Amino acid sequence: MTTPTPSAAQAAAVPATAAGRLPEARQPVRTPSPGSTAALRRARRTRVLHWIAVHSTAVALALAFVLPFVFVFLTSVMSDRQAMSGELWPTSWHWDNYATVFRTPGFLDWWRNSLMYALLGTLFTVCSSLPVAYALAKFRFRGRRTAMLLVISTMMLPPQVIVVPMYLVWAQQFHLSGSLWPLIIPMAFGDAYSIFLLRQFLLTIPKEYIESARVDGCGELRTLLRIIVPMAKPGIAAVALFQFFYCWNDYFGPQIYAAQNPGAWTLSYGLESFKSAHSVDWNLTMAATLLVMAPVIIVFFFAQKAFVEGVTLTGVKG
């Protein structure tokens, strides 16, 4: 039997390839329809408008926070006459206003008193509140919930309610009026808000770490110092910053206990008298205000990561 040979017409109908294979089917080229193109443009326009709206809001909020500081700074380097005018930009920069503030009688003493009050108050608060928070968070004893409720209830009591009896105790019994010690010494006995914040953070620490330390022979104090403190650094940093800011900006306490002794004034209270002493020198008042705010801004700038982490109570990282 003879094999039929393809005709010339059949051979021409089959395209020749390098390997004798049929060519791949070509995908048809689709042109986008006018409706899909319009939808893509609308989606792109929506994303752009959303980006502009979000960033415009952020810029507006940032300006709302920054502009007061800019105003204080610009006023602090103006001349005395220009500070009383409506001009916002200094015609001449008077950096010597800051030197004049430092030469004000008592200003360096107020600075030293504020630093002592803030540092000692922060140290006493952290050292006294941490053991209490550890006991309320990790110990199991009868009345634990009642003790926590008592701690929280003290947060609801305004300090103005007890200021008169406390002043009588410190002034008549201990003779410490005219100093900052009536404000510093009570911080060595704990602070309700600090105890509450530290307890909430310590609850996020797994109890297995504490049990392992006890199995290894660690006592409660050693467990607190070697295990809990390193793991609770964000919470401790947040409490320390809160207390430092409170002590540095405290005006009510120094006014009650140290008003009769100018040598014990803090910056917050001394700044008010500085303003009354220089009622028309707003450039010096703004320069003093900026010097009072500078330590708080610097501390928060360098410790903001630990501060945010401690406030949000993120817990333990491996």
Tab-separated table of N, CA and C in Angstrom, residues 129-141 144-149 151-152 191-205 228 232 235-236 239 310 313:
chain	number	residue	atom	x	y	z
A	129	SER	N	6.003	52.799	94.183
A	129	SER	CA	4.814	52.288	93.499
A	129	SER	C	5.047	50.929	92.845
A	130	LEU	N	6.259	50.654	92.406
A	130	LEU	CA	6.529	49.398	91.710
A	130	LEU	C	6.291	48.169	92.595
A	131	PRO	N	6.780	48.099	93.834
A	131	PRO	CA	6.486	46.908	94.662
A	131	PRO	C	4.997	46.718	94.926
A	132	VAL	N	4.270	47.805	95.137
A	132	VAL	CA	2.824	47.686	95.369
A	132	VAL	C	2.125	47.157	94.120
A	133	ALA	N	2.493	47.686	92.956
A	133	ALA	CA	1.897	47.206	91.706
A	133	ALA	C	2.240	45.742	91.455
A	134	TYR	N	3.449	45.339	91.792
A	134	TYR	CA	3.858	43.934	91.632
A	134	TYR	C	3.034	43.021	92.528
A	135	ALA	N	2.801	43.433	93.766
A	135	ALA	CA	2.001	42.614	94.681
A	135	ALA	C	0.554	42.517	94.212
A	136	LEU	N	-0.016	43.612	93.745
A	136	LEU	CA	-1.409	43.588	93.296
A	136	LEU	C	-1.581	42.837	91.982
A	137	ALA	N	-0.526	42.746	91.188
A	137	ALA	CA	-0.632	42.092	89.886
A	137	ALA	C	-0.323	40.599	89.946
A	138	LYS	N	0.613	40.188	90.806
A	138	LYS	CA	1.109	38.808	90.752
A	138	LYS	C	0.841	37.997	92.018
A	139	PHE	N	0.520	38.626	93.120
A	139	PHE	CA	0.252	37.878	94.345
A	139	PHE	C	-1.234	37.528	94.411
A	140	ARG	N	-1.521	36.390	95.020
A	140	ARG	CA	-2.892	35.953	95.246
A	140	ARG	C	-3.140	35.935	96.744
A	141	PHE	N	-3.928	36.881	97.239
A	141	PHE	CA	-4.216	36.959	98.669
A	141	PHE	C	-5.633	37.489	98.849
A	144	ARG	N	-7.390	41.215	97.752
A	144	ARG	CA	-6.592	41.859	96.705
A	144	ARG	C	-7.437	42.826	95.884
A	145	ARG	N	-8.648	42.433	95.532
A	145	ARG	CA	-9.528	43.306	94.767
A	145	ARG	C	-9.942	44.540	95.589
A	146	THR	N	-10.177	44.318	96.884
A	146	THR	CA	-10.550	45.436	97.745
A	146	THR	C	-9.408	46.441	97.845
A	147	ALA	N	-8.187	45.926	97.954
A	147	ALA	CA	-7.031	46.821	98.017
A	147	ALA	C	-6.892	47.621	96.729
A	148	MET	N	-7.141	46.968	95.586
A	148	MET	CA	-7.046	47.682	94.319
A	148	MET	C	-8.132	48.743	94.201
A	149	LEU	N	-9.329	48.428	94.693
A	149	LEU	CA	-10.409	49.415	94.669
A	149	LEU	C	-10.085	50.615	95.558
A	151	VAL	N	-7.077	51.745	96.164
A	151	VAL	CA	-6.068	52.532	95.451
A	151	VAL	C	-6.721	53.391	94.374
A	152	ILE	N	-7.662	52.786	93.637
A	152	ILE	CA	-8.330	53.543	92.577
A	152	ILE	C	-9.206	54.649	93.158
A	191	ASP	N	2.025	56.346	94.703
A	191	ASP	CA	1.088	57.218	94.002
A	191	ASP	C	0.037	56.334	93.342
A	192	ALA	N	-1.237	56.689	93.527
A	192	ALA	CA	-2.324	55.818	93.076
A	192	ALA	C	-2.300	55.619	91.564
A	193	TYR	N	-2.121	56.685	90.811
A	193	TYR	CA	-2.113	56.552	89.356
A	193	TYR	C	-0.922	55.731	88.876
A	194	SER	N	0.236	55.933	89.486
A	194	SER	CA	1.421	55.168	89.098
A	194	SER	C	1.241	53.692	89.430
A	195	ILE	N	0.649	53.393	90.578
A	195	ILE	CA	0.399	52.005	90.951
A	195	ILE	C	-0.548	51.355	89.955
A	196	PHE	N	-1.596	52.060	89.608
A	196	PHE	CA	-2.567	51.509	88.658
A	196	PHE	C	-1.939	51.252	87.299
A	197	LEU	N	-1.170	52.212	86.788
A	197	LEU	CA	-0.557	52.051	85.467
A	197	LEU	C	0.464	50.916	85.469
A	198	LEU	N	1.282	50.822	86.515
A	198	LEU	CA	2.270	49.750	86.577
A	198	LEU	C	1.600	48.390	86.733
A	199	ARG	N	0.546	48.332	87.518
A	199	ARG	CA	-0.160	47.054	87.681
A	199	ARG	C	-0.720	46.576	86.340
A	200	GLN	N	-1.319	47.476	85.573
A	200	GLN	CA	-1.858	47.086	84.272
A	200	GLN	C	-0.765	46.585	83.344
A	201	PHE	N	0.414	47.160	83.432
A	201	PHE	CA	1.512	46.687	82.589
A	201	PHE	C	2.045	45.343	83.076
A	202	LEU	N	2.168	45.175	84.390
A	202	LEU	CA	2.705	43.921	84.928
A	202	LEU	C	1.774	42.751	84.667
A	203	LEU	N	0.486	43.010	84.491
A	203	LEU	CA	-0.440	41.929	84.178
A	203	LEU	C	-0.155	41.301	82.821
A	204	THR	N	0.508	42.018	81.941
A	204	THR	CA	0.829	41.474	80.623
A	204	THR	C	2.060	40.571	80.643
A	205	ILE	N	2.812	40.561	81.732
A	205	ILE	CA	4.001	39.713	81.830
A	205	ILE	C	3.563	38.297	82.205
A	228	ILE	N	11.344	41.205	86.838
A	228	ILE	CA	10.233	42.113	86.535
A	228	ILE	C	10.735	43.459	86.027
A	232	ALA	N	9.747	45.263	82.540
A	232	ALA	CA	8.751	46.324	82.697
A	232	ALA	C	9.339	47.707	82.438
A	235	GLY	N	6.871	50.376	80.904
A	235	GLY	CA	5.906	50.875	81.868
A	235	GLY	C	6.535	51.781	82.904
A	236	ILE	N	7.723	51.412	83.376
A	236	ILE	CA	8.430	52.254	84.349
A	236	ILE	C	8.801	53.592	83.724
A	239	VAL	N	5.674	55.820	83.597
A	239	VAL	CA	5.343	56.358	84.918
A	239	VAL	C	6.336	57.445	85.319
A	310	GLY	N	5.171	52.298	76.678
A	310	GLY	CA	4.652	52.036	78.007
A	310	GLY	C	3.191	52.402	78.144
A	313	LEU	N	0.906	49.844	76.561
A	313	LEU	CA	0.947	48.556	77.268
A	313	LEU	C	1.103	47.403	76.281
